[in-house]
Amino acid sequence: MKDVRVRFAPSPTGSLHIGGVRTALYNYLFAKKYHGKFIIRIEDTDQNRFVANAEQYIYDSLEWLGIKADESVIEGGPYFPYKQSERKDIYKKYANELLEKGLAYYAFDTNEELELIRTKQKESGENNFQYNAATRMSLRNSLSLSKGEVNRLIQMGTPYVVRLKVPAKEEIRLFDLIRGWVMVHSSTLDDKVLMKSDGLPTYHLANVVDDYLMKISHVIRGEEWLPSAPTHVLLYKSFGWEADMPQFAHLPLLLKPGGDGKLSKRDGEMLGFPVFPLQWRDKETQKLIPGFKEEGYLPEALINFLAFLGWNPGTEEEIFSLDELIEAFSIERIGKSGTKFDINKAKWFNQFYLHKKDPSYFTEEFKKILDPAGLWNGGIKLNLWVKLVQERSTFESEMVLEIKNLISKIEAFDQSLIDSKWNIDAKNGLKEFSEQLALLNEITAEEAKTLLNKILETQNTKPGKVLQILRVSLTGKGAGPDLMTIIELLGPQEISKRIIHFINRFPLSMD
RNA sequence: GGUCCGUUCGUCUAGGGGUUAGGACACGUCCCUUUCACGGAUGAAACACGGGUUCGAUUCCCGUACGGACUACCA
């Protein structure tokens, strides 16, 4: 195989969505697997849709995920510049080359003229209008107009585009690494615009020229590009670059959970899960939409989840670090069919990676959250609290919340449990327990358990009758982390206080 | 409408001419846990349909259905 050079080529027209992230990931994995280069090229040839901070967002997102570029606007590289808006002259030169060869032509039809033809054609029930060998002689272009007329129009500064002259009858074959041979007849192809009237190239031209110039070996991109891939093949042929044409791999699309259409940027809010890696402020609504990061997903979990959306290693192993993915990745094992996005699996991955984290990973962050709430006094054994809640949580946010609830004053007590479990036996047990605890300055979970059992034994009360109401008295709730550890961490003084408070707040009717 | 791509449990998928069609998520049950969760065990759950080819097809071929992408001077 020749030197592997792949590119991720996003256009900065908004936030990068999760399908784009997966495309970037697959490119990255493939590059690293074969010790090649991963290139980020910014395709900002659409001036109308340009969004100012979108480019930075792309870098930030990939950085968060640990996907590093070898060549890009930031890293630089031998094929600088890596931003298409800075390569205008290059495209112009190549467009001219095609024009000279007679493989492209000027077209003067205005948008309005074409739009009119399209709607007319649609209304009469015919197939969509195509600008191609069958129609171009009846349109206004350098093929149908006289040389003099063309020169005159250009001289006058009439806006024009450059179109590819697609041959009338030709079978175009392209080999896709994922789908095999794809055959398309040239008569079904449009004479695509190569240069727009604003002097900027369209995707098709810029993409092919840059891939060639940057010596891209493999084009790994979403399946939405498959229909225009034959046009790209034609472009390589027109330039005489067939021998250097990259290999194509068109990735299956990420679909909405319902399966009805590809996942789009709007879906996140509607379906209740993130579709962006990082938070993003929608420029129309000005709403800040949280990303996977803000929703509490760990980067390694997102990576692992995304890698398995359309690819698998062929073994039953499912947990892979980025390095392990590089090792295992291969294009042959990418699936053909669209993949519905199921957030449950992402949650599962997150839970798995969250449980594996060392508690110290969370403590600094938690201090920052607990401190302003007045819940952090430096004396709290935070790493023990983290351990207590970690294995029960899927997200970091659940952990802080649970710790917060445990440490702070109880707002509400579970009334139904009080109704069913709060009785004189329980009260006697709790009372004695709190009195004993009041004498102590600290107690371990083990000691607390022994102490409680001893008290209940002398009172002839079964632990089962008391334990849950003790939990309610200490936490307000009927379920939660290990009670005895909570007692150890909160300390006997605090526990004693909480029990007394509870007894006073909920007097028994016989009192 | 046209062109192209696709179709194995609800979801992600393994497999591949003869298999009890395997795993994971989610779901159910049980165990563990004096709670919840984790963990363990277990259950239910799939080859879109119709024709070929073949001794035999879920697997190969052809149709049909269904789904998707594209059909811009957007990428």
XYZ file of C-alpha atoms (C1' of nucleotides) in Angstrom:
586
model
C 0.000 0.000 0.000
C 1.228 3.477 -0.796
C 1.725 5.923 2.038
C -1.533 6.299 3.869
C -2.731 9.875 3.958
C -6.338 10.517 4.898
C -8.244 13.652 5.594
C -11.203 14.803 7.572
C -12.718 17.668 5.617
C -15.467 19.422 7.536
C -17.069 22.653 6.474
C -17.397 25.221 9.243
C -21.089 25.867 8.773
C -22.179 25.071 12.287
C -21.318 22.655 15.018
C -19.684 19.401 14.150
C -22.243 16.699 14.692
C -21.671 13.243 15.981
C -21.712 11.601 12.552
C -18.898 13.903 11.547
C -17.019 12.963 14.665
C -17.327 9.311 13.735
C -16.024 10.042 10.243
C -13.066 11.853 11.791
C -12.490 8.956 14.163
C -12.496 6.322 11.403
C -10.075 8.400 9.358
C -7.850 8.829 12.365
C -7.919 5.139 13.255
C -7.109 4.141 9.703
C -4.238 6.612 9.458
C -2.676 5.527 12.731
C -3.172 1.853 11.993
C -1.008 2.152 8.908
C 1.386 4.722 10.379
C 0.067 7.288 7.947
C -1.005 10.888 8.285
C -4.319 12.253 9.454
C -5.095 15.626 7.943
C -7.775 18.146 8.788
C -8.758 20.338 5.895
C -11.282 23.107 6.361
C -13.718 23.266 3.456
C -15.010 26.789 3.774
C -15.957 27.515 0.194
C -19.533 28.446 1.021
C -19.428 32.067 2.068
C -23.134 32.178 2.796
C -23.158 29.437 5.362
C -19.927 30.340 7.070
C -20.142 30.408 10.871
C -17.411 32.247 12.700
C -16.539 29.981 15.618
C -17.329 26.709 13.881
C -13.747 26.036 12.892
C -12.484 26.434 16.430
C -15.310 24.195 17.604
C -14.054 21.419 15.337
C -10.546 21.629 16.776
C -11.845 21.786 20.331
C -14.086 18.779 19.828
C -11.416 16.583 18.339
C -8.941 17.661 20.969
C -11.358 16.696 23.719
C -11.618 13.254 22.177
C -7.881 12.868 21.740
C -8.002 12.832 17.943
C -4.879 14.652 16.863
C -4.132 15.861 13.379
C -0.728 15.456 11.775
C -1.399 18.266 9.338
C -3.940 21.056 9.646
C -4.376 24.790 9.833
C -2.969 24.614 13.354
C -0.222 22.028 12.932
C 0.725 23.231 9.499
C 2.302 20.772 7.090
C 3.917 20.423 3.693
C 0.733 21.076 1.724
C -0.196 24.339 3.371
C -2.654 26.039 3.398
C -5.201 23.631 4.818
C -8.117 25.961 4.446
C -9.815 26.107 1.076
C -10.659 29.781 1.229
C -6.924 30.388 1.157
C -6.429 28.256 -1.937
C -8.663 30.114 -4.367
C -5.933 30.669 -6.983
C -5.179 26.975 -7.086
C -8.744 26.048 -7.966
C -8.958 28.770 -10.565
C -5.865 27.433 -12.236
C -7.219 23.907 -12.414
C -10.623 25.056 -13.583
C -8.892 26.916 -16.399
C -6.983 23.796 -17.278
C -10.238 21.929 -17.759
C -11.666 24.818 -19.725
C -8.675 24.758 -22.058
C -8.951 21.029 -22.518
C -12.581 21.480 -23.461
C -13.683 19.312 -20.572
C -15.459 22.138 -18.809
C -17.391 25.137 -20.048
C -18.765 28.518 -19.030
C -22.447 28.746 -18.207
C -24.343 32.017 -17.959
C -27.744 30.784 -16.868
C -28.914 32.623 -13.819
C -30.211 30.906 -10.756
C -33.659 32.253 -11.505
C -33.657 30.892 -15.036
C -32.702 27.443 -13.870
C -35.162 27.546 -11.020
C -37.924 28.361 -13.472
C -37.046 25.403 -15.671
C -36.949 23.122 -12.662
C -40.342 24.089 -11.332
C -41.910 23.928 -14.799
C -40.512 20.498 -15.348
C -41.682 19.320 -11.974
C -45.178 20.643 -12.551
C -45.491 18.826 -15.836
C -44.670 15.632 -13.969
C -41.415 14.965 -15.735
C -38.239 13.822 -14.070
C -36.069 16.361 -12.368
C -34.308 18.748 -14.692
C -30.746 17.847 -15.457
C -28.084 20.117 -16.835
C -26.305 17.601 -19.055
C -25.539 16.472 -22.579
C -29.218 16.263 -23.405
C -30.096 19.795 -22.347
C -26.982 21.927 -22.368
C -27.216 22.942 -26.023
C -30.505 24.659 -25.310
C -29.090 26.610 -22.388
C -26.854 29.636 -22.216
C -23.274 28.471 -22.132
C -20.035 28.477 -24.038
C -21.058 25.302 -25.827
C -24.321 26.629 -27.198
C -23.292 30.254 -27.709
C -20.910 31.555 -30.322
C -17.335 32.315 -29.337
C -17.905 35.996 -29.937
C -20.999 36.028 -27.763
C -19.198 34.219 -24.975
C -16.315 36.665 -25.088
C -18.718 39.560 -25.111
C -20.600 38.269 -22.069
C -17.398 37.704 -20.135
C -16.065 41.106 -21.153
C -19.251 42.712 -19.925
C -18.731 41.117 -16.565
C -21.753 38.841 -16.808
C -21.674 36.398 -13.912
C -20.871 32.880 -14.956
C -20.095 29.491 -13.511
C -17.808 26.785 -14.831
C -19.459 23.443 -15.385
C -17.985 20.012 -15.937
C -18.720 18.643 -19.388
C -19.956 15.181 -18.529
C -19.733 12.778 -21.482
C -23.079 11.760 -22.945
C -22.681 8.011 -22.955
C -20.146 6.479 -20.706
C -20.239 3.832 -18.027
C -18.484 5.147 -14.943
C -17.166 2.537 -12.558
C -15.827 3.156 -9.148
C -14.580 0.741 -6.565
C -15.671 1.394 -3.043
C -13.771 -0.374 -0.274
C -17.000 -0.944 1.616
C -19.497 -1.526 -1.183
C -17.495 -2.981 -4.018
C -17.990 -1.894 -7.609
C -20.542 0.825 -8.213
C -21.604 1.474 -11.793
C -23.309 4.623 -12.973
C -24.167 5.818 -16.452
C -22.914 9.293 -17.273
C -26.277 10.252 -18.756
C -27.733 10.301 -15.256
C -25.104 12.730 -14.045
C -25.362 16.508 -14.011
C -22.851 18.883 -15.504
C -21.925 19.915 -12.003
C -20.852 23.441 -11.258
C -17.112 23.498 -10.592
C -16.589 27.207 -10.057
C -19.325 29.382 -8.646
C -20.016 32.894 -9.868
C -18.340 34.266 -6.747
C -15.067 32.795 -7.955
C -14.975 30.064 -5.341
C -14.957 26.399 -6.224
C -17.710 23.979 -5.293
C -17.019 20.996 -3.112
C -16.500 18.752 -6.119
C -13.632 20.694 -7.640
C -11.953 21.798 -4.446
C -12.174 18.345 -2.973
C -10.662 16.533 -5.927
C -7.937 19.104 -6.501
C -6.937 19.174 -2.845
C -7.045 15.420 -2.413
C -4.770 15.105 -5.395
C -2.410 17.885 -4.350
C -2.271 16.676 -0.763
C -1.579 13.135 -1.937
C -4.602 11.683 -0.181
C -4.538 7.903 -0.459
C -7.993 7.061 0.901
C -11.178 9.065 0.983
C -13.216 7.914 3.938
C -16.434 9.883 4.145
C -20.174 9.531 4.711
C -22.439 7.670 2.342
C -24.191 10.898 1.399
C -21.231 11.421 -0.944
C -21.657 8.201 -2.830
C -23.995 9.678 -5.470
C -21.454 12.348 -6.377
C -18.460 10.035 -6.281
C -18.818 9.192 -10.007
C -18.545 12.908 -10.762
C -15.344 12.952 -8.760
C -14.016 9.974 -10.685
C -14.790 11.841 -13.885
C -12.876 14.813 -12.556
C -9.801 12.704 -11.818
C -10.026 11.329 -15.346
C -10.422 14.803 -16.820
C -7.284 15.976 -15.080
C -5.443 12.836 -16.078
C -4.940 11.872 -12.446
C -6.500 8.439 -12.646
C -3.367 6.690 -11.510
C -3.267 8.813 -8.366
C -6.936 8.613 -7.579
C -7.506 7.805 -3.921
C -9.463 4.756 -2.874
C -12.979 5.424 -1.697
C -14.764 4.166 1.375
C -18.273 5.461 1.925
C -19.386 5.018 5.484
C -22.930 3.934 6.399
C -24.985 6.789 7.752
C -25.950 7.412 11.345
C -29.739 7.294 11.467
C -32.294 8.656 13.894
C -33.339 6.154 16.595
C -36.671 5.699 14.818
C -34.796 4.898 11.644
C -36.567 7.570 9.651
C -33.769 9.515 8.087
C -30.233 10.408 8.898
C -29.353 11.888 12.203
C -29.278 15.643 11.956
C -28.217 18.504 14.111
C -31.767 19.335 15.072
C -32.503 15.907 16.455
C -30.649 16.271 19.716
C -33.103 18.518 21.432
C -36.114 16.741 20.069
C -35.032 13.265 21.053
C -33.448 14.140 24.362
C -29.830 13.201 23.830
C -26.786 15.068 22.609
C -25.711 15.012 18.964
C -22.820 17.391 19.468
C -19.509 16.573 21.126
C -19.361 19.903 22.969
C -21.988 22.454 23.821
C -23.033 24.684 20.979
C -24.978 27.905 20.831
C -27.548 27.771 18.078
C -27.156 30.933 16.070
C -30.870 31.267 15.321
C -32.420 30.484 18.663
C -29.371 31.610 20.678
C -29.983 28.547 22.807
C -26.995 26.776 24.317
C -27.312 23.100 23.427
C -25.313 20.768 25.659
C -22.955 18.290 24.042
C -21.790 14.867 25.129
C -19.173 16.475 27.312
C -21.666 18.637 29.164
C -24.072 15.727 29.530
C -21.336 13.934 31.420
C -19.927 11.556 28.845
C -16.290 10.609 29.176
C -14.301 11.010 25.964
C -13.122 7.406 26.029
C -16.733 6.249 26.330
C -17.850 8.331 23.375
C -14.931 7.095 21.292
C -15.652 3.471 22.120
C -19.369 3.918 21.435
C -18.821 5.752 18.151
C -16.256 3.262 16.902
C -18.821 0.489 17.246
C -21.473 2.356 15.298
C -20.880 0.664 11.992
C -17.712 -1.215 12.777
C -16.770 -4.167 14.947
C -13.583 -6.113 15.470
C -15.172 -9.486 14.727
C -14.563 -10.718 18.240
C -16.841 -10.502 21.231
C -14.632 -7.894 22.817
C -16.386 -4.547 23.115
C -14.219 -2.453 25.354
C -11.512 -0.690 23.411
C -9.281 2.247 24.204
C -8.275 4.563 21.400
C -4.964 2.737 21.036
C -6.674 -0.631 20.993
C -9.066 0.635 18.345
C -6.131 1.699 16.191
C -4.696 -1.760 16.523
C -7.955 -3.540 15.696
C -9.407 -1.220 13.067
C -9.890 -2.213 9.467
C -12.059 -0.874 6.673
C -13.089 -4.408 5.696
C -14.986 -4.733 8.951
C -17.095 -1.632 8.437
C -20.738 -2.522 7.831
C -22.800 -1.521 4.824
C -26.121 -0.620 6.355
C -27.213 2.511 8.150
C -26.924 2.564 11.888
C -29.637 3.740 14.210
C -28.374 5.823 17.034
C -29.141 4.248 20.415
C -28.186 6.392 23.355
C -28.641 3.473 25.791
C -25.506 1.855 24.534
C -23.616 5.103 24.950
C -24.817 5.276 28.551
C -23.633 1.764 29.161
C -20.178 2.551 27.839
C -20.096 5.652 29.992
C -21.054 3.736 33.086
C -18.360 1.209 32.391
C -15.628 3.815 32.020
C -16.928 5.856 34.943
C -16.694 2.861 37.256
C -13.130 2.246 36.172
C -11.931 5.753 37.009
C -9.759 6.256 40.051
C -11.754 8.271 42.627
C -9.073 10.960 42.591
C -10.135 11.739 39.029
C -13.276 13.346 40.417
C -12.244 14.952 43.677
C -10.820 18.256 42.443
C -13.856 18.865 40.294
C -16.210 17.969 43.124
C -14.479 20.298 45.550
C -15.202 23.142 43.192
C -18.867 22.235 43.169
C -19.249 21.540 46.874
C -17.276 24.510 48.128
C -19.559 27.319 46.949
C -22.543 25.385 48.292
C -20.917 25.490 51.709
C -20.607 21.726 51.733
C -16.874 21.464 51.577
C -14.824 22.176 54.661
C -11.616 20.405 53.883
C -12.290 17.781 56.503
C -14.453 15.666 54.295
C -12.884 12.492 53.015
C -13.961 13.224 49.475
C -12.334 10.251 47.825
C -14.263 7.943 50.136
C -17.502 9.689 49.277
C -16.646 9.306 45.605
C -16.017 5.609 46.047
C -19.343 5.262 47.798
C -21.402 6.674 44.946
C -19.217 5.861 41.960
C -20.282 2.297 41.326
C -23.932 3.267 41.410
C -23.653 6.039 38.846
C -23.638 6.372 35.096
C -22.642 10.023 35.019
C -20.361 12.220 37.034
C -23.247 14.593 37.628
C -25.193 11.869 39.425
C -22.247 11.355 41.709
C -21.926 14.960 42.833
C -25.639 15.227 43.239
C -25.789 12.171 45.457
C -22.864 13.351 47.552
C -24.474 16.751 47.857
C -27.741 15.239 49.000
C -25.996 13.030 51.502
C -23.930 15.803 53.028
C -26.492 18.548 53.107
C -29.539 18.985 55.292
C -32.394 16.708 54.351
C -35.183 18.511 52.569
C -37.856 15.853 52.450
C -38.456 12.485 54.058
C -40.128 9.582 52.295
C -43.587 9.740 53.834
C -44.816 6.352 52.678
C -41.922 4.615 54.402
C -42.571 6.588 57.562
C -46.192 5.496 57.417
C -45.291 1.845 57.087
C -42.057 1.480 59.068
C -42.025 4.131 61.798
C -43.111 2.514 65.047
C -42.189 2.228 68.701
C -39.658 -0.583 68.205
C -37.861 1.373 65.537
C -37.957 4.485 67.643
C -36.432 2.767 70.654
C -33.697 1.349 68.505
C -32.858 4.625 66.830
C -32.968 6.535 70.077
C -30.520 4.232 71.789
C -28.294 4.201 68.736
C -28.150 7.975 68.626
C -27.362 8.207 72.314
C -24.485 5.794 71.972
C -23.165 7.622 68.930
C -23.308 10.948 70.725
C -20.536 9.666 72.985
C -18.167 9.016 70.075
C -16.052 11.182 67.825
C -15.613 8.677 65.059
C -16.760 5.251 64.071
C -16.031 2.850 61.253
C -18.742 1.268 59.146
C -17.928 -2.086 60.704
C -18.158 -0.718 64.242
C -21.400 1.048 63.477
C -22.921 -2.183 62.264
C -21.786 -4.075 65.366
C -23.055 -1.350 67.659
C -26.455 -1.203 66.019
C -26.852 -4.977 66.035
C -25.944 -5.161 69.705
C -28.508 -2.525 70.619
C -31.241 -4.203 68.619
C -30.378 -7.584 70.072
C -30.832 -6.359 73.621
C -34.081 -4.713 72.599
C -35.147 -7.919 70.907
C -35.824 -6.144 67.644
C -35.046 -7.610 64.232
C -32.616 -5.409 62.257
C -34.823 -5.610 59.188
C -37.527 -3.676 61.022
C -35.258 -0.750 61.789
C -32.714 -0.473 59.029
C -34.826 1.129 56.405
C -36.306 3.724 58.703
C -32.796 4.488 59.918
C -31.896 5.162 56.312
C -34.875 7.456 55.963
C -33.911 9.326 59.111
C -30.368 9.854 57.827
C -30.949 10.453 54.129
C -34.667 11.057 53.709
C -34.863 8.266 51.181
C -35.529 4.552 51.176
C -32.665 3.606 48.911
C -29.078 4.628 48.412
C -25.468 3.722 49.040
C -24.281 1.552 51.887
C -25.748 2.948 55.111
C -22.943 2.007 57.470
C -20.407 3.741 55.271
C -22.603 6.822 55.262
C -22.527 6.696 59.067
C -18.746 6.410 59.053
C -18.317 9.317 56.660
C -20.826 11.636 58.257
C -19.484 10.808 61.717
C -21.302 9.804 64.923
C -22.061 13.354 66.046
C -23.860 14.286 62.852
C -25.678 10.957 62.706
C -26.838 11.328 66.271
C -28.150 14.800 65.479
C -30.003 13.607 62.418
C -31.699 10.794 64.307
C -32.832 13.105 67.086
C -34.107 15.601 64.570
C -36.063 12.848 62.878
C -37.570 11.556 66.118
C -38.682 15.035 67.066
C -40.068 15.816 63.666
C -42.154 12.671 63.404
C -43.715 11.975 66.799
C -45.583 8.709 67.013
C -49.295 8.992 67.687
C -48.928 7.203 71.029
C -46.377 9.758 72.239
C -40.313 10.709 -10.145
C -34.977 9.436 -11.413
C -30.026 7.528 -9.891
C -27.378 4.992 -6.264
C -26.944 2.273 -1.578
C -28.936 -0.988 1.886
C -32.262 -5.068 4.713
C -29.975 -11.060 10.785
C -33.509 -10.317 17.798
C -36.613 -3.561 19.794
C -31.205 -1.529 18.995
C -25.721 -2.371 17.683
C -23.984 -6.624 15.431
C -21.270 -11.972 14.595
C -21.844 -15.684 11.169
C -22.215 -17.856 6.551
C -24.563 -23.259 1.388
C -25.887 -28.208 6.244
C -25.169 -23.941 13.124
C -29.552 -25.619 19.023
C -28.152 -18.657 14.066
C -23.569 -16.357 18.714
C -22.538 -11.758 21.601
C -23.643 -6.737 23.572
C -27.371 -2.815 25.024
C -32.367 -2.510 26.582
C -36.330 -5.657 28.871
C -38.214 -10.010 32.307
C -37.002 -13.582 36.302
C -33.721 -15.424 40.025
C -29.200 -15.055 43.141
C -25.975 -11.622 45.819
C -27.126 -7.254 48.874
C -31.183 -6.357 55.737
C -32.148 -0.871 50.518
C -30.924 0.846 45.510
C -27.131 0.032 42.220
C -22.914 -3.032 40.722
C -21.945 -8.136 39.866
C -23.532 -13.308 38.663
C -27.138 -16.634 36.463
C -31.156 -17.134 33.385
C -35.411 -16.043 29.975
C -38.042 -13.885 25.936
C -36.429 -11.981 21.255
C -34.061 -12.048 14.467
C -32.206 -14.173 8.997
C -38.247 -8.735 4.875
C -41.074 -11.503 0.941
C -41.361 -14.411 -3.754
C -38.911 -17.059 -7.374
C -34.663 -19.589 -9.031
C -29.499 -22.375 -8.529
C -28.613 -26.621 -5.295
C -29.296 -32.991 -2.438
C -29.801 -28.673 0.821
C -30.306 -21.712 1.180
C -30.709 -17.186 6.172
C -26.001 -17.411 3.271
C -25.362 -17.327 -4.118
C -28.572 -15.084 -8.376
C -33.047 -12.434 -9.987
C -37.312 -9.868 -8.823
C -40.721 -7.478 -5.200
C -41.467 -4.833 -0.845
C -39.550 -1.693 2.615
C -35.810 1.799 4.343
C -32.057 5.418 3.281
C -28.947 8.894 0.563
C -28.590 12.062 -3.495
C -31.195 14.822 -7.113
C -28.277 23.469 -5.408
C -23.766 28.497 -8.003
C -24.470 23.523 0.272
C -21.034 20.634 1.832
